[in-house]
Short mmCIF file of C-alpha atoms in Angstrom, two decimals:
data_model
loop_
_atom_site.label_atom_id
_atom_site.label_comp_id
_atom_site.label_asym_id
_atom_site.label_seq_id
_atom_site.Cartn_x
_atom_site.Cartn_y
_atom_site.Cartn_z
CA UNK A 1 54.44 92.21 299.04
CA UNK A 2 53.04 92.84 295.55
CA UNK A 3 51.64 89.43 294.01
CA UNK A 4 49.56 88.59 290.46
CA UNK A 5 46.82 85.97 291.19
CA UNK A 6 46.65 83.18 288.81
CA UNK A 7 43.46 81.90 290.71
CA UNK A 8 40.26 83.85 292.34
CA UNK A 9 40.82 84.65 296.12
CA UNK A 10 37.75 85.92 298.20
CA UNK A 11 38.14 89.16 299.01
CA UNK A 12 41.07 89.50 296.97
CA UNK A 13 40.43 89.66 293.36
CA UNK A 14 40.25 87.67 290.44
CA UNK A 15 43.24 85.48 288.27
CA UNK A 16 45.10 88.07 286.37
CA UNK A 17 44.95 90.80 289.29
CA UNK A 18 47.70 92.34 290.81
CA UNK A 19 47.89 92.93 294.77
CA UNK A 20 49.24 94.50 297.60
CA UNK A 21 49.50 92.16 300.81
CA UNK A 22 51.24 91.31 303.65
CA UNK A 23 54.32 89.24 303.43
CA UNK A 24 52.52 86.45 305.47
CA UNK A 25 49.80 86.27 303.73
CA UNK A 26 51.81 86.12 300.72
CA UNK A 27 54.48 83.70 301.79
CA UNK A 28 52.71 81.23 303.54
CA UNK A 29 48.98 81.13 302.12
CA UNK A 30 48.91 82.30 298.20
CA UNK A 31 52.34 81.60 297.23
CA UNK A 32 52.24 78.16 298.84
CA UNK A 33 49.04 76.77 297.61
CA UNK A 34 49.47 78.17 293.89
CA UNK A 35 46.72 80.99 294.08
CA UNK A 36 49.82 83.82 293.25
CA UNK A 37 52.92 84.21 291.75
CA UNK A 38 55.67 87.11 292.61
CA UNK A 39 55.34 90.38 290.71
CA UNK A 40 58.68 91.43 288.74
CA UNK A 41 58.97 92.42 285.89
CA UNK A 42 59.55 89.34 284.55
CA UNK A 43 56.27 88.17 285.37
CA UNK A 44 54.61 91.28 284.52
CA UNK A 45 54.97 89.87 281.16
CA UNK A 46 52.50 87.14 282.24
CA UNK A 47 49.64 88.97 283.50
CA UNK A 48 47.87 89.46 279.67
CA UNK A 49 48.09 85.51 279.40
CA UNK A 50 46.55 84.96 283.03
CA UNK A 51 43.64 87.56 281.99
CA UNK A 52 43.30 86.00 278.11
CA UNK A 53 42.46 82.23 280.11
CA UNK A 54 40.05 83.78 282.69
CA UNK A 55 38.26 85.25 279.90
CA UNK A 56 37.67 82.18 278.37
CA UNK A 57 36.51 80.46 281.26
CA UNK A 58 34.34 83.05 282.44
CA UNK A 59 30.93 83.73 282.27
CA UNK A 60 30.10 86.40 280.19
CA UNK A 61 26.55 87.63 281.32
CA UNK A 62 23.73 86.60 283.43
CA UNK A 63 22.05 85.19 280.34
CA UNK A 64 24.86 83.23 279.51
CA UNK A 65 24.87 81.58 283.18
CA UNK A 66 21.38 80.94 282.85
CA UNK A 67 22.14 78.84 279.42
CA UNK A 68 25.07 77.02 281.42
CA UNK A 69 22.36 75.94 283.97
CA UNK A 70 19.80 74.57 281.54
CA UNK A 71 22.65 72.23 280.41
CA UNK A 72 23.86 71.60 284.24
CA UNK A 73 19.95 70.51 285.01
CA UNK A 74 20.10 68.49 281.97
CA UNK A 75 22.84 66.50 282.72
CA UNK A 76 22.82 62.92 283.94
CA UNK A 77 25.82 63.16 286.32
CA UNK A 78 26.90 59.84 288.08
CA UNK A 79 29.30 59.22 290.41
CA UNK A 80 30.50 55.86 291.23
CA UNK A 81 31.71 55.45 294.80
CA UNK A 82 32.59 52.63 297.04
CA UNK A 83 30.16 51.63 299.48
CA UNK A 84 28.79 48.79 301.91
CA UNK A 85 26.09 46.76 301.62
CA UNK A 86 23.31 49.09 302.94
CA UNK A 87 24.33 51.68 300.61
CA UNK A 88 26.31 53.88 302.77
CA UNK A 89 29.40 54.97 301.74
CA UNK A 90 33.24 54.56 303.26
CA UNK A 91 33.59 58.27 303.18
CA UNK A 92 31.82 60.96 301.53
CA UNK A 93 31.29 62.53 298.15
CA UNK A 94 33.77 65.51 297.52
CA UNK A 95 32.95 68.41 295.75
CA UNK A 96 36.29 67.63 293.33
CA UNK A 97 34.33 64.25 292.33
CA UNK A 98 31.19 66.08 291.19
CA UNK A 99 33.28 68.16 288.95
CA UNK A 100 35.07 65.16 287.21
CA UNK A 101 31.69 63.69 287.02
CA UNK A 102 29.93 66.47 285.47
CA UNK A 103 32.83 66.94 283.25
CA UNK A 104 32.98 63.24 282.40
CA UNK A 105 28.68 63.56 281.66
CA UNK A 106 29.08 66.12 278.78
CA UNK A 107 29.38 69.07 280.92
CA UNK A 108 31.39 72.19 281.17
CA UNK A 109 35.30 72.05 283.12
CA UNK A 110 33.81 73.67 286.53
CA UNK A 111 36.10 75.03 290.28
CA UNK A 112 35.58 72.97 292.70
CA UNK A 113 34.76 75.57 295.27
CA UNK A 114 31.68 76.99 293.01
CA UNK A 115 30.50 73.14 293.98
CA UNK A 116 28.03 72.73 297.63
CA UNK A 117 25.71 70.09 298.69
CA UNK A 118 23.50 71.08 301.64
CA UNK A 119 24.65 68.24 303.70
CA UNK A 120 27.80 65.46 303.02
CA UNK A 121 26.78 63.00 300.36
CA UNK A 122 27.01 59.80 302.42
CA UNK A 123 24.77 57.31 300.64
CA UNK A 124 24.28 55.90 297.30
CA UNK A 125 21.22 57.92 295.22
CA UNK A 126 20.57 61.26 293.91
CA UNK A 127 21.40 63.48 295.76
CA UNK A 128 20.79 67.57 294.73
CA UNK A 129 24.50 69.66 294.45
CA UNK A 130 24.26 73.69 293.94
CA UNK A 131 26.82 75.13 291.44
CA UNK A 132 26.88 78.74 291.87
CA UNK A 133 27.67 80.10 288.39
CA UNK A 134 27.39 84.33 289.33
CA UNK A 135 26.02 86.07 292.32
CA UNK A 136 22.56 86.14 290.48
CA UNK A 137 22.33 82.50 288.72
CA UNK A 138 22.95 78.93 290.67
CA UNK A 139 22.49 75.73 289.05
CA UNK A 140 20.74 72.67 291.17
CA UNK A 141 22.36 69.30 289.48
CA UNK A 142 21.30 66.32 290.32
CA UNK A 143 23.94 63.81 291.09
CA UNK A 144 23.32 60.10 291.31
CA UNK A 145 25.75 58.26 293.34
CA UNK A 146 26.69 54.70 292.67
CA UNK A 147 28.48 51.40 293.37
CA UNK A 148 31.82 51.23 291.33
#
């Protein structure tokens, strides 16, 4: 089955790519969730539109990661949760919240999976989150959780 991406798959390739898989894996993982569309030609058509908006989202260099992380680290990112009286919360802290916080702080639109804590964020206070930017460059942003 020959697919575009319209998101990164590991092991795959990037948004814009075109690929050769299995009809399963077609069918019931990438077209399903959204990380493909069907190759015609039709769609063909799309691919240079795919590749123009992963451009712009993408980091360019090394050097520009490392920029990207000086303004992560700068960032006061807060999250405001629900939680008991002791401070621990009904539930954890998902990776999808730390985005919309950072975003919400000043910060750049980020994937959710580039997002990892070293253990669940279960408790109001700052906790440390790693946003891997490239291979080379990760940024460590602190993230305060608290009462809403």
């Amino acid at each position: 089955m020959k697919l575009i991406l319209t998101a990164t798959v590991d092991n795959l390739g990037v948004a814009g790519d075109v690929v050769e898989v299995k009809d399963g894996y077609g069918r019931n993982y990438l077209l399903p969730r959204g990380f493909a569309i069907a190759y015609n030609r039709g769609t063909a058509k799309q691919i240079e539109g795919i590749q123009r908006a992963r451009d712009a989202k993408q980091i360019r260099s090394n050097e520009h990661a490392a920029q990207i992380r000086a303004e992560l680290e700068a960032l006061q990112v807060q999250v405001p949760v629900r939680a008991d009286g002791t401070g621990k919360l009904y539930g954890a802290v998902t990776p999808n919240e730390v985005a919309n916080a950072i975003k919400k702080a000043g910060g750049p639109l980020l994937d959710k999976r580039a997002i990892s804590s070293a253990k669940p964020i279960k408790s109001v206070g700052t906790h440390t989150v790693a946003v891997k930017l490239t291979d080379a460059v990760t940024a460590h942003v602190p993230v305060e959780v608290v009462t809403a």
